[in-house]
CSV table of C-alpha atoms in Angstrom, one decimal:
chain,number,residue,atom,x,y,z
A,489,MET,CA,2.5,2.6,-5.9
A,490,ALA,CA,6.3,2.6,-5.0
A,491,GLN,CA,7.1,0.2,-2.1
A,492,PRO,CA,10.8,2.3,-0.4
A,493,GLN,CA,13.5,0.8,0.0
A,494,PHE,CA,14.7,0.5,2.7
A,495,THR,CA,16.5,-2.1,5.9
A,496,LEU,CA,15.1,-1.5,9.5
A,497,GLN,CA,17.2,-2.3,12.5
A,498,LYS,CA,16.5,-5.1,14.9
A,499,SER,CA,13.6,-4.0,17.3
A,500,PRO,CA,14.2,-3.9,20.5
A,501,LYS,CA,11.9,-6.2,23.4
A,502,ARG,CA,8.5,-4.4,24.0
A,503,SER,CA,6.6,-4.9,26.9
A,504,PRO,CA,2.9,-7.2,25.8
A,505,SER,CA,1.4,-4.0,27.9
A,506,ARG,CA,3.0,-1.4,26.0
A,507,PRO,CA,0.5,1.1,24.1
A,508,ASN,CA,2.1,0.6,20.9
A,509,GLU,CA,-1.0,1.8,18.4
A,510,ALA,CA,-0.7,4.7,16.5
A,511,VAL,CA,-3.2,7.1,14.5
A,512,PHE,CA,-3.0,8.7,11.3
A,513,ASP,CA,-4.9,11.7,11.4
A,514,ALA,CA,-7.1,12.1,8.2
A,515,ALA,CA,-9.9,14.1,9.5
A,516,HIS,CA,-8.0,17.7,8.4
A,517,GLY,CA,-8.6,17.8,4.5
A,518,GLN,CA,-5.2,15.3,4.0
A,519,SER,CA,-7.9,13.3,1.3
A,520,ASN,CA,-8.4,16.8,-0.1
A,521,TRP,CA,-4.9,16.5,-1.3
A,522,SER,CA,-6.1,14.2,-3.8
A,523,GLN,CA,-8.4,17.0,-5.9
A,524,THR,CA,-4.4,18.4,-7.2
A,525,GLY,CA,-5.1,14.7,-9.4
A,526,PHE,CA,-1.5,14.3,-7.1
A,527,GLY,CA,-2.8,11.3,-4.7
A,528,SER,CA,-3.9,11.9,-1.2
A,529,ARG,CA,-2.0,12.2,2.0
A,530,LEU,CA,-3.8,9.3,4.0
A,531,MET,CA,-1.8,6.7,5.5
A,532,GLU,CA,-3.4,4.1,3.5
A,533,THR,CA,-1.4,6.5,0.4
A,534,GLN,CA,1.8,8.5,-0.1
A,535,PHE,CA,2.4,7.6,3.9
A,536,ALA,CA,1.5,3.7,3.3
A,537,GLY,CA,6.3,3.8,3.9
A,538,ILE,CA,6.1,6.0,7.3
A,539,ALA,CA,3.2,3.2,8.6
A,540,GLN,CA,5.4,0.6,6.8
A,541,LEU,CA,7.7,1.2,8.7
A,542,LEU,CA,5.8,1.6,12.4
A,543,GLN,CA,4.5,-2.0,11.8
A,544,ARG,CA,8.1,-2.8,11.3
A,545,LEU,CA,8.3,-1.5,14.8
A,546,SER,CA,5.5,-3.4,16.1
A,547,VAL,CA,2.5,-0.8,16.1
A,548,SER,CA,-0.1,-1.5,14.6
A,549,CYS,CA,-1.4,1.6,12.5
A,550,ARG,CA,-5.1,3.4,11.9
A,551,SER,CA,-6.2,6.4,10.7
A,552,GLU,CA,-8.8,8.1,11.8
A,553,ASP,CA,-11.2,10.7,9.3
A,554,ARG,CA,-14.0,11.9,12.0
A,555,LYS,CA,-13.3,15.1,13.3
A,556,PRO,CA,-12.9,15.3,16.7
A,557,LEU,CA,-9.8,12.9,16.6
A,558,ASN,CA,-10.4,10.5,19.2
A,559,LEU,CA,-7.1,9.8,21.1
A,560,ALA,CA,-8.7,8.1,24.1
A,561,GLY,CA,-7.0,4.2,24.4
A,562,PRO,CA,-4.4,3.0,26.6
A,563,GLU,CA,-2.6,0.8,23.3
A,564,LEU,CA,-2.7,3.7,21.7
A,565,ARG,CA,1.3,5.5,21.5
A,566,LEU,CA,1.7,7.8,18.5
A,567,LEU,CA,-0.2,11.0,16.6
A,568,VAL,CA,0.6,11.3,13.0
A,569,VAL,CA,-0.4,13.8,11.2
A,570,PRO,CA,-0.6,14.4,7.4
A,571,PRO,CA,-0.2,18.0,5.8
A,572,PRO,CA,-3.8,19.4,6.7
A,573,THR,CA,-5.5,21.9,3.3
A,574,GLY,CA,-8.4,24.0,2.9
A,575,THR,CA,-9.9,22.6,-0.9
A,576,TYR,CA,-9.0,23.7,-3.2
A,577,ASP,CA,-9.7,26.1,-6.5
A,578,PRO,CA,-8.7,24.8,-9.7
A,579,PRO,CA,-9.0,27.8,-11.7
A,580,ASN,CA,-6.7,29.7,-9.5
A,581,GLU,CA,-4.4,27.1,-8.9
A,582,CYS,CA,-4.4,28.1,-4.8
A,583,TRP,CA,-6.2,26.4,-1.8
A,584,ARG,CA,-8.9,27.8,0.4
A,585,ARG,CA,-10.1,27.9,3.6
A,586,ASP,CA,-12.0,25.7,4.8
A,587,PRO,CA,-13.8,25.9,8.7
A,588,THR,CA,-14.4,22.1,8.4
A,589,THR,CA,-10.5,20.8,8.4
A,590,LEU,CA,-8.8,23.9,10.3
A,591,PHE,CA,-8.0,22.3,13.7
A,592,GLU,CA,-10.6,23.5,16.7
A,593,THR,CA,-9.5,25.1,20.3
A,594,ASP,CA,-10.5,22.0,22.1
A,595,GLU,CA,-9.0,19.0,19.3
A,596,ILE,CA,-6.2,21.5,19.9
A,597,ARG,CA,-6.4,21.1,23.7
A,598,THR,CA,-7.1,17.6,23.9
A,599,ILE,CA,-3.7,17.2,22.0
A,600,ILE,CA,-1.4,18.9,23.7
A,601,ARG,CA,-3.1,17.2,26.5
A,602,PHE,CA,-2.1,13.3,25.2
A,603,LEU,CA,1.0,14.6,24.6
A,604,ASN,CA,1.7,15.8,28.6
A,605,ALA,CA,0.3,12.6,29.0
A,606,GLY,CA,3.2,10.7,28.0
A,607,GLY,CA,1.6,10.7,24.2
A,608,ARG,CA,3.6,11.1,20.3
A,609,LEU,CA,3.2,12.9,18.2
A,610,LEU,CA,4.8,13.8,14.7
A,611,VAL,CA,3.7,16.7,12.2
A,612,PHE,CA,4.7,17.5,9.0
A,613,GLY,CA,3.5,21.2,7.6
A,614,TYR,CA,4.2,21.7,3.8
A,615,ARG,CA,6.4,24.8,2.1
A,616,PHE,CA,4.5,28.5,2.6
A,617,GLY,CA,3.2,26.9,5.9
A,618,ASP,CA,-0.1,27.8,7.0
A,619,SER,CA,-0.2,30.8,4.0
A,620,PHE,CA,0.5,28.4,1.9
A,621,THR,CA,-2.2,24.9,2.7
A,622,GLN,CA,-4.8,27.8,4.4
A,623,THR,CA,-5.0,25.6,6.9
A,624,ASN,CA,-3.9,26.6,11.2
A,625,LEU,CA,-1.7,24.3,11.2
A,626,GLY,CA,0.8,26.7,13.5
A,627,GLN,CA,-2.3,26.7,16.7
A,628,LEU,CA,-1.1,23.2,16.9
A,629,ILE,CA,2.5,23.8,16.6
A,630,ASN,CA,2.5,27.5,18.6
A,631,PRO,CA,2.2,25.2,22.6
A,632,LEU,CA,5.4,23.7,20.9
A,633,GLY,CA,7.3,25.5,21.9
A,634,CYS,CA,8.6,27.1,18.0
A,635,LEU,CA,6.5,28.8,15.2
A,636,LEU,CA,5.9,27.5,11.6
A,637,ASN,CA,6.8,29.9,9.5
A,638,ASP,CA,5.4,30.9,5.6
A,639,ASP,CA,8.7,30.3,4.1
A,640,ALA,CA,10.4,27.1,1.9
A,641,ILE,CA,13.9,26.4,1.3
A,642,VAL,CA,13.6,26.7,-2.1
A,643,ASP,CA,18.0,25.8,-4.0
A,644,LEU,CA,18.0,28.4,-6.8
A,645,HIS,CA,21.2,26.4,-8.7
A,646,ARG,CA,18.3,23.9,-9.1
A,647,LEU,CA,15.3,25.9,-9.7
A,648,GLN,CA,16.9,27.1,-12.6
A,649,HIS,CA,17.1,23.0,-14.6
A,650,TYR,CA,14.3,21.2,-12.5
A,651,TYR,CA,11.6,22.5,-12.4
A,652,PRO,CA,9.8,23.1,-9.5
A,653,LEU,CA,8.4,19.8,-7.9
A,654,GLU,CA,11.1,17.7,-9.1
A,655,CYS,CA,13.3,20.1,-7.4
A,656,TYR,CA,14.5,19.1,-3.9
A,657,PHE,CA,18.3,19.9,-1.7
A,658,GLU,CA,20.5,18.3,-0.3
A,659,THR,CA,22.3,18.0,3.5
A,660,GLN,CA,25.1,16.5,5.3
A,661,GLN,CA,25.5,14.3,8.0
A,662,ASP,CA,27.4,17.3,10.1
A,663,LEU,CA,23.5,19.6,8.8
A,664,VAL,CA,22.4,17.0,11.4
A,665,PRO,CA,22.9,18.5,15.0
A,666,VAL,CA,21.5,16.0,16.9
A,667,LYS,CA,23.5,12.7,17.3
A,668,TRP,CA,20.9,9.7,17.7
A,669,ALA,CA,18.7,11.4,14.2
A,670,ALA,CA,22.9,11.0,12.8
A,671,ALA,CA,22.8,7.5,13.4
A,672,GLY,CA,24.2,5.9,10.0
A,673,VAL,CA,23.3,8.8,7.3
A,674,ASP,CA,25.2,10.5,5.1
A,675,VAL,CA,22.9,12.5,2.8
A,676,LEU,CA,19.8,13.4,3.5
A,677,ARG,CA,17.3,14.3,0.5
A,678,TRP,CA,14.2,17.0,0.4
A,679,ARG,CA,11.9,18.5,-1.3
A,680,SER,CA,10.9,22.4,-0.6
A,681,MET,CA,9.8,22.8,2.5
A,682,ALA,CA,8.4,25.2,6.1
A,683,THR,CA,11.4,26.2,8.6
A,684,PHE,CA,11.3,26.6,12.0
A,685,THR,CA,11.7,30.0,14.5
A,686,ILE,CA,12.9,27.4,18.0
A,687,LEU,CA,11.0,30.2,21.1
A,688,PRO,CA,14.1,30.8,23.3
A,689,GLY,CA,14.2,28.6,26.3
A,690,SER,CA,12.0,25.8,24.5
A,691,PRO,CA,13.2,22.8,24.9
A,692,ILE,CA,13.9,21.7,21.2
A,693,ARG,CA,16.1,20.9,18.9
A,694,PRO,CA,17.6,21.1,15.9
A,695,LEU,CA,17.5,17.4,14.2
A,696,ALA,CA,18.2,19.0,10.6
A,697,LEU,CA,19.0,22.1,9.3
A,698,SER,CA,19.1,23.9,5.4
A,699,PRO,CA,22.5,24.2,3.9
A,700,GLY,CA,22.0,27.6,3.6
A,701,GLY,CA,23.5,29.7,1.2
A,702,SER,CA,22.3,29.4,-2.5
A,703,CYS,CA,19.6,26.9,-1.3
A,704,ILE,CA,17.8,30.5,0.0
A,705,SER,CA,14.4,30.7,2.6
A,706,TYR,CA,12.1,33.2,0.8
A,707,ASP,CA,9.2,33.6,3.0
A,708,ARG,CA,6.4,34.9,1.2
A,709,THR,CA,4.5,37.2,4.5
A,710,HIS,CA,7.6,39.3,5.6
A,711,ARG,CA,8.1,38.9,1.7
A,712,GLN,CA,12.1,38.2,3.5
A,713,ILE,CA,15.3,36.5,1.8
A,714,SER,CA,17.5,34.7,4.3
A,715,PHE,CA,21.3,33.0,3.1
A,716,GLN,CA,21.6,31.4,6.4
A,717,SER,CA,20.2,27.9,7.2
A,718,HIS,CA,17.6,26.5,9.1
A,719,PRO,CA,15.5,24.4,10.6
A,720,VAL,CA,13.6,22.1,8.3
A,721,ALA,CA,13.3,19.5,11.4
A,722,VAL,CA,12.8,19.4,15.1
A,723,ALA,CA,12.1,17.4,17.6
A,724,GLY,CA,11.6,18.9,21.5
A,725,THR,CA,9.2,17.7,24.9
A,726,HIS,CA,6.1,18.8,26.3
A,727,GLY,CA,5.4,17.0,29.7
A,728,ALA,CA,6.0,13.2,29.7
A,729,GLY,CA,6.2,13.2,26.0
A,730,ARG,CA,7.6,13.8,22.7
A,731,PHE,CA,7.2,14.7,19.1
A,732,ALA,CA,8.9,15.7,15.9
A,733,LEU,CA,7.7,18.4,13.4
A,734,PHE,CA,9.0,18.1,8.9
A,735,GLY,CA,8.4,21.5,7.6
A,736,GLY,CA,7.5,19.5,4.6
A,737,PRO,CA,6.1,15.5,4.2
A,738,HIS,CA,7.8,14.9,0.7
A,739,PRO,CA,11.5,13.1,2.5
A,740,PHE,CA,9.1,10.8,3.6
A,741,GLU,CA,6.9,10.0,1.4
A,742,THR,CA,6.1,6.7,-1.1
A,743,SER,CA,4.6,8.6,-3.9
A,744,ARG,CA,6.4,9.7,-7.7
A,745,LEU,CA,7.8,12.8,-6.1
A,746,GLY,CA,8.1,11.0,-2.7
A,747,LEU,CA,11.7,9.9,-1.4
A,748,LEU,CA,12.2,7.8,1.7
A,749,GLY,CA,13.6,5.9,-1.0
A,750,GLU,CA,16.7,7.4,-1.4
A,751,ALA,CA,19.1,8.7,0.1
A,752,SER,CA,19.7,8.3,3.8
A,753,ASN,CA,16.1,9.4,4.6
A,754,ALA,CA,14.1,5.9,6.2
A,755,ARG,CA,17.0,5.4,8.4
A,756,PHE,CA,16.7,8.8,9.3
A,757,LEU,CA,13.0,8.3,9.9
A,758,GLU,CA,14.1,5.7,11.3
A,759,ASN,CA,15.8,7.6,13.6
A,760,VAL,CA,13.4,10.0,14.9
A,761,LEU,CA,10.8,7.0,15.5
A,762,ARG,CA,12.7,5.3,17.4
A,763,TRP,CA,13.2,8.0,19.7
A,764,LEU,CA,9.5,9.1,20.1
A,765,LEU,CA,7.8,5.2,20.2
A,766,THR,CA,10.3,5.1,23.3
A,767,ASN,CA,12.5,5.2,26.6
A,768,ASP,CA,16.0,5.4,26.2
A,769,SER,CA,18.6,7.8,26.9
A,770,ALA,CA,18.8,9.3,23.5
A,771,ASP,CA,18.3,12.7,24.7
A,772,LEU,CA,18.3,15.9,23.2
A,773,ASP,CA,21.0,17.4,24.7
A,774,ALA,CA,22.8,13.9,22.8
A,775,THR,CA,24.6,16.3,19.9
A,776,ASN,CA,26.8,16.6,17.4
A,777,SER,CA,27.0,20.7,17.3
A,778,TRP,CA,24.5,23.1,18.2
A,779,ALA,CA,24.8,27.1,19.3
A,780,GLY,CA,21.7,26.1,22.1
A,781,SER,CA,19.8,29.1,19.9
A,782,ALA,CA,17.7,29.3,17.3
A,783,GLU,CA,20.1,31.2,15.2
A,784,PHE,CA,22.5,28.8,13.6
A,785,ASP,CA,25.2,29.9,11.0
A,786,ILE,CA,26.4,29.1,7.5
A,787,ARG,CA,28.5,25.9,8.3
A,788,ASP,CA,30.0,25.6,4.8
A,789,ALA,CA,33.5,27.7,5.0
A,790,ALA,CA,32.6,27.8,1.1
A,791,GLN,CA,29.3,29.9,1.8
A,792,GLU,CA,31.8,32.4,4.0
A,793,ARG,CA,30.1,34.6,0.9
A,794,TRP,CA,26.3,34.3,1.9
A,795,ARG,CA,26.7,35.7,5.9
A,796,GLU,CA,27.1,39.2,4.7
A,797,TYR,CA,23.8,39.3,3.0
A,798,GLY,CA,22.0,37.0,6.2
A,799,HIS,CA,18.7,38.3,5.4
A,800,ILE,CA,17.2,40.8,2.9
A,801,GLU,CA,14.1,42.3,2.7
A,802,SER,CA,11.7,44.3,0.7
A,803,VAL,CA,12.5,47.9,1.2
A,804,GLY,CA,15.6,49.7,0.8
A,805,ASN,CA,18.8,47.9,-1.0
A,806,GLY,CA,17.6,44.8,0.0
A,807,ALA,CA,14.2,44.9,-2.4
A,808,GLU,CA,15.6,44.3,-5.8
A,809,ALA,CA,17.2,40.9,-4.8
A,810,VAL,CA,14.0,40.0,-2.9
A,811,ALA,CA,12.2,41.5,-6.1
A,812,PHE,CA,14.5,38.9,-9.1
A,813,VAL,CA,13.5,35.9,-6.3
A,814,GLU,CA,9.7,36.5,-6.6
A,815,ASN,CA,10.1,36.6,-10.4
A,816,LEU,CA,12.1,33.3,-10.4
A,817,LEU,CA,9.5,32.4,-8.1
A,818,ARG,CA,6.1,33.1,-9.8
A,819,GLU,CA,8.1,32.8,-13.8
A,820,THR,CA,8.1,28.5,-12.4
A,821,ASP,CA,4.7,28.0,-10.7
A,822,THR,CA,6.7,27.1,-7.4
A,823,LEU,CA,4.7,29.6,-5.4
A,824,ARG,CA,1.0,27.6,-7.2
A,825,ALA,CA,-0.9,25.0,-5.8
A,826,LEU,CA,0.2,23.0,-8.9
A,827,SER,CA,-2.3,20.0,-10.4
A,828,LEU,CA,-1.1,17.0,-11.2
A,829,PRO,CA,-3.1,17.8,-15.5
A,830,LYS,CA,-0.7,21.4,-15.5
A,831,TRP,CA,2.3,19.3,-14.2
A,832,GLN,CA,1.9,16.6,-17.1
A,833,ALA,CA,1.8,20.1,-19.5
């Protein structure tokens, strides 16, 4: 397994009594990713880079593979939730809902209570949200004040030249609106991932925005295209706790398709983990530029031509454009849960 290349800043001194343990969720289908041949999304596998970074920040890590998750103990500081999923269906190259991997109501309440009492939460979705992975991660996210959308950011230009699992898009520092998150960050590299809708009045800020323009958002449930810039990562507070949510795991994974060692991804992750783990003065309102609403305009003047379109739906004048994008996504297998043998072929 390739190891990420990054340099960690000097860790601040901690009080001996300070909680310093992180739990990685392995009880909601994270091991089922190996059914595709690509490997599981566990602390010991594709999330090993995140665990390594936490350990360098003096946080011990353990994995929980039984439901309900054990969140008891004064030493527990952080819960990490890699992308949950259902059961893989090889003939149809898709995920099927598996009741044993879903978040149960009592589990969600326990996690929210943990967060409200001062716990920290780091959650990863996947492209096209729960509609793709056939899970109910959105039920855990919704009480925090935002929605996990059934969409994916897709770079239409690169998709014509890259295989979908290798396709990526990049964001510059000006699309990282929060100052503490942008520190030391030049460029971030992402793969196709879901976006978030921040509900009005929620104590949540976008950590990173998609570029907009040809990096469209395609919502497969509502059959809509958006050319605007959308949050692909958000952070917020709930009670005495803090949380960070990402629309996909690839930017911080150490697998063959992982991007933790590329661009400024490791530094960005370090910034987020430091904010989650400490009680410093870097609050959510310490921003470079944030409009104060859930809607974000395209910032690049070169993309102004996309502004007049905004959103296109699969009805009326937008039907032809949506059909074109959907045909491209089908031809490139972007809408499928590809297995390793199919990808290698």
